[in-house]
Coordinates of N, CA and C in Angstrom, one line a residue:
M24 N 143.7 71.8 97.0 CA 143.1 72.4 98.2 C 144.3 72.0 99.1
A25 N 144.4 72.6 100.3 CA 145.5 72.8 101.4 C 146.2 72.0 101.9
D26 N 147.4 71.3 102.5 CA 147.5 70.4 102.9 C 147.4 69.9 104.3
T27 N 147.3 68.7 103.8 CA 146.2 67.9 104.8 C 146.8 68.1 106.1
I28 N 145.7 68.9 107.9 CA 146.4 68.9 108.7 C 146.3 67.5 109.1
T29 N 147.6 68.0 110.3 CA 146.6 66.7 111.8 C 147.1 66.4 113.1
I30 N 145.5 65.5 113.0 CA 145.5 65.6 114.6 C 145.3 64.7 115.1
N31 N 146.7 64.7 116.4 CA 147.4 64.0 117.8 C 145.4 62.7 118.3
A32 N 145.9 62.0 118.6 CA 144.5 61.3 119.2 C 145.6 60.2 119.9
T33 N 144.9 60.1 120.8 CA 144.7 58.8 121.6 C 143.4 57.7 122.3
D34 N 143.3 56.7 122.4 CA 142.8 55.6 123.0 C 142.2 55.9 123.6
R35 N 140.7 56.0 124.3 CA 139.6 56.5 124.7 C 138.8 54.7 125.1
T36 N 138.8 54.6 126.3 CA 138.1 53.6 127.6 C 136.7 54.2 127.0
P37 N 135.7 54.5 126.9 CA 134.0 54.4 126.9 C 133.7 54.6 128.5
G38 N 132.9 54.9 129.6 CA 132.6 54.6 130.7 C 132.3 55.4 131.7
K39 N 131.2 55.7 132.4 CA 130.7 56.5 133.0 C 131.4 57.5 134.1
G40 N 131.4 58.4 133.5 CA 132.5 59.4 134.5 C 133.9 60.5 133.7
I41 N 134.1 59.5 132.4 CA 135.0 58.9 131.7 C 135.6 60.4 131.3
S42 N 134.1 61.4 129.5 CA 134.4 62.9 129.5 C 134.2 63.5 129.8
G43 N 134.0 63.2 132.0 CA 133.5 65.1 132.2 C 135.4 65.4 132.4
K44 N 135.8 63.6 133.0 CA 137.7 63.7 133.6 C 138.3 64.8 132.2
L45 N 138.5 63.7 130.9 CA 139.0 63.8 130.1 C 138.4 65.4 129.8
R46 N 137.2 66.5 129.9 CA 137.5 67.5 129.9 C 138.2 68.5 130.7
R47 N 138.3 67.9 132.2 CA 139.0 69.0 133.1 C 140.6 69.2 132.9
A48 N 140.7 68.2 132.2 CA 142.5 68.0 131.5 C 142.3 68.3 130.7
K49 N 141.8 69.3 129.7 CA 141.1 69.7 128.5 C 141.4 69.1 127.2
Q50 N 140.5 67.9 127.6 CA 140.7 66.8 126.3 C 139.5 66.9 126.1
V51 N 139.2 66.1 124.7 CA 137.6 65.9 124.3 C 137.4 64.9 123.9
P52 N 136.4 64.3 124.4 CA 136.7 62.6 123.5 C 136.1 62.8 122.7
A53 N 135.7 61.5 121.5 CA 135.9 61.7 119.8 C 135.6 60.6 119.7
V54 N 134.8 60.6 118.7 CA 135.0 58.7 118.1 C 135.1 59.0 116.4
V55 N 135.5 57.9 115.4 CA 135.4 57.9 114.6 C 135.1 56.6 114.0
Y56 N 134.3 56.8 112.8 CA 134.0 55.7 112.3 C 133.1 55.7 110.6
G57 N 133.0 55.2 110.0 CA 133.8 54.6 108.3 C 132.7 53.3 108.2
P58 N 132.7 53.3 106.3 CA 132.7 52.3 105.7 C 133.8 51.3 105.8
K59 N 134.7 51.2 106.0 CA 136.0 50.3 106.9 C 136.4 50.2 108.6
L60 N 135.7 51.3 108.5 CA 136.2 51.6 110.6 C 135.0 51.2 111.4
D61 N 135.1 50.1 111.7 CA 133.9 50.3 113.1 C 134.5 51.2 114.5
S62 N 133.2 52.4 114.7 CA 133.4 53.2 115.6 C 134.6 52.8 116.3
T63 N 134.9 53.9 116.8 CA 135.8 53.3 117.6 C 136.5 54.6 118.5
P64 N 136.5 55.1 119.4 CA 136.5 56.5 121.0 C 138.3 56.4 120.9
I65 N 137.9 57.8 120.6 CA 139.7 58.5 121.0 C 139.3 59.3 121.9
T66 N 140.2 60.2 122.2 CA 140.5 61.3 122.6 C 141.3 62.9 121.2
I67 N 140.8 63.5 121.8 CA 142.8 64.8 121.4 C 142.7 66.1 121.5
Q68 N 143.1 67.2 121.6 CA 143.4 67.6 122.6 C 141.9 68.8 122.4
Q69 N 142.2 69.4 123.5 CA 141.2 71.0 123.6 C 140.7 71.9 122.2
N70 N 142.3 72.6 121.7 CA 142.9 73.4 122.0 C 143.0 72.8 120.2
D71 N 143.2 71.5 120.0 CA 142.4 70.8 118.2 C 141.1 71.1 118.5
A72 N 140.2 70.4 118.6 CA 138.9 70.6 118.9 C 138.7 71.9 118.6
I73 N 138.6 72.9 119.2 CA 138.2 73.9 119.0 C 138.5 75.0 117.5
K74 N 140.3 74.6 117.8 CA 140.5 75.4 116.0 C 140.1 74.6 114.9
Y75 N 140.1 73.5 114.8 CA 139.6 72.5 114.3 C 138.2 72.6 114.1
T76 N 136.9 72.7 114.5 CA 136.1 72.9 114.3 C 135.0 73.8 113.7
G77 N 135.7 75.0 114.6 CA 135.6 76.8 113.8 C 135.2 76.6 112.5
H78 N 134.8 77.9 111.9 CA 134.2 78.5 110.9 C 136.2 78.5 110.3
G79 N 136.1 77.6 108.6 CA 137.2 77.7 108.4 C 137.2 76.7 107.7
Y80 N 137.2 75.7 108.2 CA 138.3 74.6 108.5 C 136.4 73.5 108.4
D81 N 135.1 73.9 107.3 CA 134.5 72.9 107.3 C 134.2 72.0 105.9
N82 N 133.5 71.3 106.3 CA 134.3 70.6 105.2 C 135.8 70.2 104.8
A83 N 137.3 70.2 105.5 CA 138.8 69.8 105.2 C 138.0 68.3 105.5
I84 N 139.2 67.6 105.4 CA 140.1 66.7 105.1 C 141.6 66.7 106.6
F85 N 141.0 65.9 107.3 CA 142.3 66.3 108.9 C 142.4 65.4 108.8
T86 N 143.5 64.3 109.1 CA 144.1 63.7 109.3 C 144.5 63.1 110.4
V87 N 143.5 61.6 111.1 CA 144.1 61.6 112.7 C 144.3 60.7 113.0
S88 N 145.4 60.4 113.7 CA 147.1 60.0 114.3 C 147.6 59.7 116.1
G89 N 147.1 58.5 115.7 CA 147.5 58.0 116.8 C 147.0 56.6 117.7
G90 N 147.0 55.5 118.5 CA 146.3 55.4 119.3 C 145.4 53.7 117.9
K91 N 144.7 53.1 118.6 CA 143.7 52.3 117.3 C 143.2 52.1 116.2
V92 N 143.9 54.1 116.0 CA 142.4 53.9 114.2 C 144.3 54.1 113.1
G93 N 145.6 54.9 114.1 CA 146.5 54.5 113.5 C 146.4 55.3 112.9
T94 N 146.3 55.6 111.7 CA 146.6 56.8 111.2 C 145.7 57.1 109.9
I95 N 144.2 57.5 109.4 CA 143.7 57.6 108.7 C 142.8 59.3 108.5
N96 N 142.4 59.6 107.1 CA 141.3 60.4 106.8 C 140.0 60.9 107.3
V97 N 139.8 62.0 107.7 CA 138.5 62.0 108.1 C 138.1 63.6 108.2
L98 N 136.6 63.9 107.7 CA 136.2 65.1 108.0 C 135.7 65.1 109.9
V99 N 134.5 65.6 109.7 CA 133.9 67.0 110.8 C 132.6 66.3 110.5
K100 N 131.7 65.4 111.1 CA 130.5 64.6 111.3 C 129.6 65.7 111.2
S101 N 129.8 65.2 113.6 CA 128.9 67.1 113.6 C 129.4 67.2 115.2
V102 N 129.6 68.0 115.6 CA 129.9 68.5 117.0 C 129.1 69.0 117.5
D103 N 128.9 68.7 118.7 CA 128.4 69.0 120.1 C 128.7 69.6 121.2
R104 N 128.6 70.7 121.4 CA 128.5 72.0 122.1 C 128.2 71.7 123.1
H105 N 129.1 72.8 124.6 CA 129.1 73.3 125.6 C 127.0 74.3 126.0
P106 N 125.7 74.5 126.1 CA 125.3 75.4 125.7 C 125.4 76.0 126.4
T107 N 126.7 76.4 127.6 CA 126.7 78.3 128.1 C 127.9 79.4 127.4
T108 N 129.3 78.0 126.9 CA 130.4 77.8 127.3 C 130.5 78.0 125.5
H109 N 129.9 77.0 124.7 CA 129.4 77.0 123.3 C 131.3 76.0 123.0
L110 N 131.9 75.5 124.0 CA 132.9 74.4 124.0 C 132.9 73.1 123.2
P111 N 133.4 73.2 121.6 CA 133.6 71.3 122.1 C 133.4 69.9 122.8
T112 N 132.4 69.5 123.2 CA 132.4 68.6 124.2 C 132.2 66.8 123.7
H113 N 132.0 66.9 122.3 CA 132.5 65.8 121.7 C 132.2 65.8 120.3
I114 N 132.6 64.9 119.6 CA 133.3 65.2 117.7 C 132.7 64.0 117.8
D115 N 132.3 63.8 116.3 CA 131.9 62.4 115.1 C 132.7 63.3 114.0
F116 N 134.1 61.7 114.0 CA 134.8 61.7 112.7 C 134.2 60.6 111.5
Y117 N 134.7 60.9 110.6 CA 133.7 60.1 109.5 C 135.0 59.8 109.0
A118 N 135.0 58.9 108.9 CA 135.8 58.1 107.8 C 135.6 57.8 106.3
P119 N 135.7 58.4 105.0 CA 135.1 58.5 103.9 C 136.3 57.8 103.5
D120 N 135.5 56.4 102.7 CA 136.8 55.7 101.1 C 136.0 56.8 100.5
M121 N 137.7 57.0 100.8 CA 138.6 58.4 99.7 C 139.1 57.8 97.9
T122 N 138.4 57.2 97.9 CA 138.2 56.3 96.5 C 136.5 56.5 96.0
K123 N 135.5 56.9 97.1 CA 134.2 56.7 96.7 C 133.4 58.6 96.6
T124 N 132.3 58.7 96.5 CA 131.8 60.5 96.6 C 131.2 60.5 97.8
V125 N 131.7 61.9 98.1 CA 131.1 62.3 99.5 C 130.0 63.3 98.6
R126 N 128.3 63.1 99.7 CA 128.1 64.4 100.0 C 128.4 65.7 101.0
V127 N 128.2 66.2 100.8 CA 128.9 68.0 101.2 C 128.4 69.2 101.1
E128 N 128.3 70.0 102.3 CA 127.1 71.3 101.7 C 128.9 72.3 102.2
V129 N 128.2 73.3 100.2 CA 129.7 73.8 100.3 C 129.4 75.8 101.3
E130 N 129.7 76.5 101.6 CA 129.3 77.6 101.9 C 129.6 78.2 100.2
V131 N 128.7 79.5 100.0 CA 128.1 80.5 98.8 C 129.3 82.0 99.0
K132 N 130.1 81.6 98.5 CA 131.0 83.3 99.3 C 130.9 84.1 97.9
F133 N 129.9 85.7 99.0 CA 129.7 86.7 98.1 C 130.8 87.6 97.8
E134 N 130.6 88.1 96.3 CA 131.4 89.3 96.2 C 130.7 89.9 95.4
G135 N 131.2 91.5 95.9 CA 131.7 92.9 94.8 C 130.1 93.2 95.0
K136 N 129.6 95.0 94.6 CA 128.4 95.3 94.5 C 127.6 95.2 93.3
P137 N 126.1 94.5 94.0 CA 125.2 94.2 92.6 C 124.7 95.7 91.8
A138 N 124.6 95.8 90.6 CA 124.8 96.7 89.4 C 123.9 97.5 90.1
G139 N 122.1 96.9 89.8 CA 120.9 97.2 90.8 C 121.2 97.6 91.4
A140 N 122.0 98.4 92.0 CA 122.4 99.1 93.6 C 121.8 100.6 93.1
Q141 N 123.1 100.7 92.0 CA 122.1 102.0 91.7 C 120.7 103.1 91.1
D142 N 120.0 101.8 91.0 CA 118.6 101.6 91.1 C 117.6 102.2 92.0
G143 N 118.7 101.8 93.3 CA 117.8 101.6 95.1 C 117.6 99.9 95.5
G144 N 119.1 99.0 94.3 CA 118.9 97.5 94.4 C 119.6 97.2 96.1
V145 N 118.5 96.5 96.5 CA 119.6 96.2 97.6 C 119.4 94.7 97.5
L146 N 120.7 94.2 98.2 CA 121.7 92.3 97.9 C 120.9 91.9 98.7
S147 N 119.8 90.5 98.7 CA 119.5 89.4 99.7 C 120.2 88.4 98.9
I148 N 120.4 87.7 100.3 CA 120.8 86.5 100.4 C 119.2 85.3 100.9
A149 N 119.4 84.5 100.4 CA 118.4 83.5 100.4 C 119.1 82.6 100.7
H150 N 119.7 81.8 100.3 CA 120.9 80.3 100.4 C 122.3 80.9 100.7
R151 N 123.0 79.6 101.5 CA 124.7 80.3 101.5 C 124.5 79.1 101.4
E152 N 124.7 77.6 100.6 CA 125.2 77.0 100.6 C 125.0 76.0 99.9
I153 N 125.5 75.1 99.3 CA 125.0 74.6 97.9 C 125.1 73.0 98.6
E154 N 124.7 71.9 98.4 CA 125.2 70.5 98.3 C 125.8 69.7 97.2
I155 N 126.7 69.6 97.3 CA 127.1 68.5 95.8 C 127.5 67.0 95.9
E156 N 128.1 66.6 95.0 CA 128.4 65.1 95.8 C 129.4 65.0 95.2
C157 N 130.9 65.0 95.5 CA 132.2 64.8 94.4 C 132.6 64.1 95.8
L158 N 134.0 63.5 95.4 CA 135.4 62.9 96.0 C 135.7 63.9 97.4
P159 N 136.5 63.2 98.1 CA 136.6 63.7 99.3 C 137.6 64.6 98.7
N160 N 138.3 64.5 98.8 CA 140.0 65.2 98.5 C 139.7 66.3 96.9
E161 N 138.3 66.4 96.7 CA 138.3 67.5 96.4 C 136.6 68.1 96.5
I162 N 136.6 68.2 97.6 CA 135.8 69.0 98.2 C 136.4 71.0 98.0
P163 N 135.7 71.4 97.5 CA 136.0 72.8 97.9 C 135.2 74.2 98.9
D164 N 136.8 74.3 99.2 CA 136.8 75.4 99.9 C 135.7 76.1 100.3
H165 N 135.1 76.5 99.4 CA 134.0 77.4 98.7 C 133.5 77.5 98.0
F166 N 132.5 78.2 97.5 CA 131.9 78.8 96.0 C 131.6 80.7 95.4
S167 N 132.9 81.0 94.8 CA 132.7 82.1 94.9 C 131.7 82.5 94.2
V168 N 131.0 83.8 94.5 CA 129.7 84.3 93.3 C 129.8 86.3 93.1
D169 N 129.7 86.1 92.2 CA 130.2 87.3 92.3 C 128.8 88.2 91.4
V170 N 128.4 89.1 92.2 CA 126.9 89.5 91.6 C 127.2 90.6 91.7
S171 N 128.7 91.5 91.0 CA 128.8 92.6 90.0 C 127.2 92.9 89.9
S172 N 127.0 92.0 88.3 CA 126.5 92.2 87.1 C 125.2 91.7 87.8
L173 N 125.0 91.4 88.3 CA 123.2 91.6 88.9 C 122.5 92.5 89.2
E174 N 121.4 92.7 88.6 CA 120.3 94.0 88.2 C 119.3 93.6 88.8
L175 N 118.7 95.5 89.1 CA 117.5 95.0 89.8 C 116.3 93.9 88.7
N176 N 115.9 93.8 90.4 CA 115.1 93.3 90.0 C 115.4 90.7 89.1
G177 N 116.9 91.3 90.2 CA 117.7 89.8 88.8 C 117.4 89.6 90.1
A178 N 118.1 88.0 89.8 CA 118.4 86.6 90.8 C 119.0 85.8 90.2
I179 N 120.3 84.8 91.3 CA 121.0 84.6 90.9 C 121.0 82.6 91.3
H180 N 120.7 82.2 91.0 CA 119.9 80.7 91.1 C 121.4 79.6 91.0
V181 N 122.1 78.3 91.5 CA 122.0 77.0 91.5 C 123.1 77.4 90.0
S182 N 122.2 77.4 88.9 CA 122.1 76.7 87.7 C 123.7 78.5 87.2
D183 N 123.3 79.0 87.9 CA 124.7 80.5 87.5 C 125.6 80.0 88.1
I184 N 125.5 78.9 88.6 CA 127.0 78.4 89.3 C 128.0 78.1 87.9
P185 N 129.1 78.3 87.4 CA 129.9 76.8 87.2 C 130.8 75.8 87.7
M186 N 130.4 74.4 87.7 CA 130.8 73.6 88.3 C 131.3 72.4 87.7
P187 N 132.2 71.9 87.9 CA 133.4 71.3 87.4 C 132.8 70.3 87.6
E188 N 133.3 69.4 85.8 CA 132.1 67.9 85.4 C 132.5 66.7 87.0
N189 N 133.4 67.2 87.5 CA 133.5 66.3 88.4 C 132.7 65.6 89.7
F190 N 131.7 67.3 89.6 CA 130.8 67.6 91.1 C 129.5 67.5 90.5
K191 N 129.0 66.4 91.7 CA 127.5 66.6 90.5 C 126.7 67.2 91.8
V192 N 125.8 68.2 91.1 CA 125.0 69.3 92.6 C 123.4 68.9 92.6
M193 N 123.5 68.8 94.1 CA 122.7 67.8 94.9 C 121.6 68.9 95.1
S194 N 121.4 70.2 95.2 CA 120.5 70.6 95.2 C 119.8 71.2 93.9
S195 N 118.7 72.1 94.1 CA 118.2 72.1 92.8 C 118.3 73.0 92.1
M196 N 118.8 72.7 90.9 CA 119.6 74.2 89.9 C 118.2 75.3 90.4
E197 N 117.8 74.9 90.4 CA 116.4 76.4 90.3 C 116.3 77.0 92.2
M198 N 117.1 77.1 92.4 CA 117.1 77.7 94.2 C 117.6 78.3 93.2
T199 N 117.5 79.5 94.5 CA 117.8 80.6 94.3 C 118.5 80.8 95.3
L200 N 120.7 81.4 94.9 CA 121.6 82.3 96.0 C 121.0 83.4 96.5
C201 N 120.5 83.9 95.6 CA 120.6 85.5 95.8 C 119.6 86.5 95.0
T202 N 118.8 87.8 95.6 CA 118.4 89.1 94.7 C 119.0 90.2 94.9
C203 N 118.0 91.0 94.0 CA 119.2 92.4 94.0 C 117.2 92.7 93.6
A204 N 116.6 93.7 94.9 CA 114.4 94.3 95.2 C 115.0 95.4 95.9
V205 N 114.6 96.2 95.5 CA 114.0 97.5 96.2 C 113.2 97.0 97.1
V206 N 113.9 97.7 98.4 CA 113.0 97.1 100.1 C 112.4 97.7 100.1
A207 N 111.0 97.0 100.3 CA 109.2 98.4 100.1 C 109.4 99.1 101.9
E208 N 109.5 99.7 101.9 CA 109.1 101.2 103.3 C 107.6 100.7 103.2
E209 N 108.1 100.7 105.1 CA 107.7 100.1 106.0 C 106.6 101.4 106.5
K210 N 104.6 101.8 106.1 CA 103.7 102.5 106.1 C 103.5 102.8 107.8
E211 N 103.9 103.5 108.0 CA 103.4 104.1 109.2 C 102.0 104.8 109.4
A212 N 101.9 104.2 110.6 CA 100.1 104.7 111.4 C 99.8 105.9 111.2
D213 N 98.5 106.0 111.0 CA 98.2 107.5 110.6 C 97.2 108.0 112.1
P214 N 97.7 108.8 112.7 CA 97.2 108.9 113.6 C 95.9 109.6 114.6
A215 N 95.7 109.3 113.3 CA 93.8 109.9 113.4 C 93.3 109.5 113.1
A216 N 94.1 107.9 112.3 CA 92.8 106.9 112.1 C 93.0 106.1 113.3
E217 N 94.5 105.8 114.1 CA 93.8 105.2 115.5 C 92.7 105.9 116.1
G218 N 93.4 107.5 116.3 CA 92.7 107.8 117.5 C 90.9 107.5 117.5
A219 N 90.0 107.5 115.7 CA 89.8 107.2 115.0 C 88.7 105.7 116.2
V220 N 89.5 104.9 115.5 CA 89.0 104.3 116.4 C 89.1 103.1 117.7
E221 N 90.1 104.6 118.2 CA 89.9 104.9 120.2 C 88.9 105.4 120.5
G222 N 87.9 105.9 119.2 CA 86.8 106.9 120.2 C 85.7 106.5 119.8
A223 N 85.4 105.9 118.8 CA 84.3 104.6 118.6 C 83.2 104.5 119.8
A224 N 82.1 104.7 119.0 CA 80.7 104.5 119.6 C 80.4 102.8 119.9
P225 N 80.8 102.7 121.4 CA 80.6 102.3 121.5 C 79.6 100.3 120.6
A226 N 79.0 99.6 120.0 CA 78.6 98.4 120.0 C 76.8 98.8 120.0
E227 N 76.3 98.8 119.9 CA 74.8 98.7 120.2 C 74.7 97.0 120.8
G228 N 74.1 97.9 122.6 CA 73.2 97.1 123.6 C 75.4 97.0 124.1
A229 N 76.2 96.7 123.5 CA 77.4 97.8 125.3 C 77.1 98.0 125.9
E230 N 77.6 97.5 127.3 CA 77.9 98.0 128.4 C 78.5 99.6 129.0
K231 N 78.2 100.6 128.8 CA 79.2 101.8 129.3 C 79.9 102.2 130.2
K232 N 80.8 102.3 129.8 CA 82.0 102.0 131.6 C 81.8 103.7 131.5
D233 N 82.0 103.8 133.0 CA 81.7 105.3 133.0 C 83.4 105.5 133.1

């Protein structure tokens, strides 16, 4: 695991209109809670909120420092975003008990080119995440899946992925992660057949139009 990133925080007083003022000041309201911490409102800098809720920081353990929360390890639980700008408008931080396991969904990264591609096969991704249970400081950044040995009409399942003994897999072991198969070509419509349908005689009793 990489070194833990520290996010500086300040206390926040909940109230109507406060959140809007914070956002105009380039700050983002947030809340921290966990099994050993009551829900505590805080504020963090917008730059930190944008950076650390982006791709590449999924399931990362951060240290939130400042105000009533003191210094505490957290995971990003959820992020509210502006419907137009997609900037974070509120963040829920979860402060886990670092001695107890948590459930997380870990990204799967597919590497290589399937062997079946030589026979016209195309790699199709079915699932991009695997749910596991482990200690917070043991959460992996991702799982790497090498597809280079995947033959035509073959598949890779969760059960094919080596897992450390300290990981409990919560996803179904039979869940398909990817396949290699020939993509069926769509048949073009027959113009003659379409013309026959368009020129078909009206049904008996139907009114004939001029």
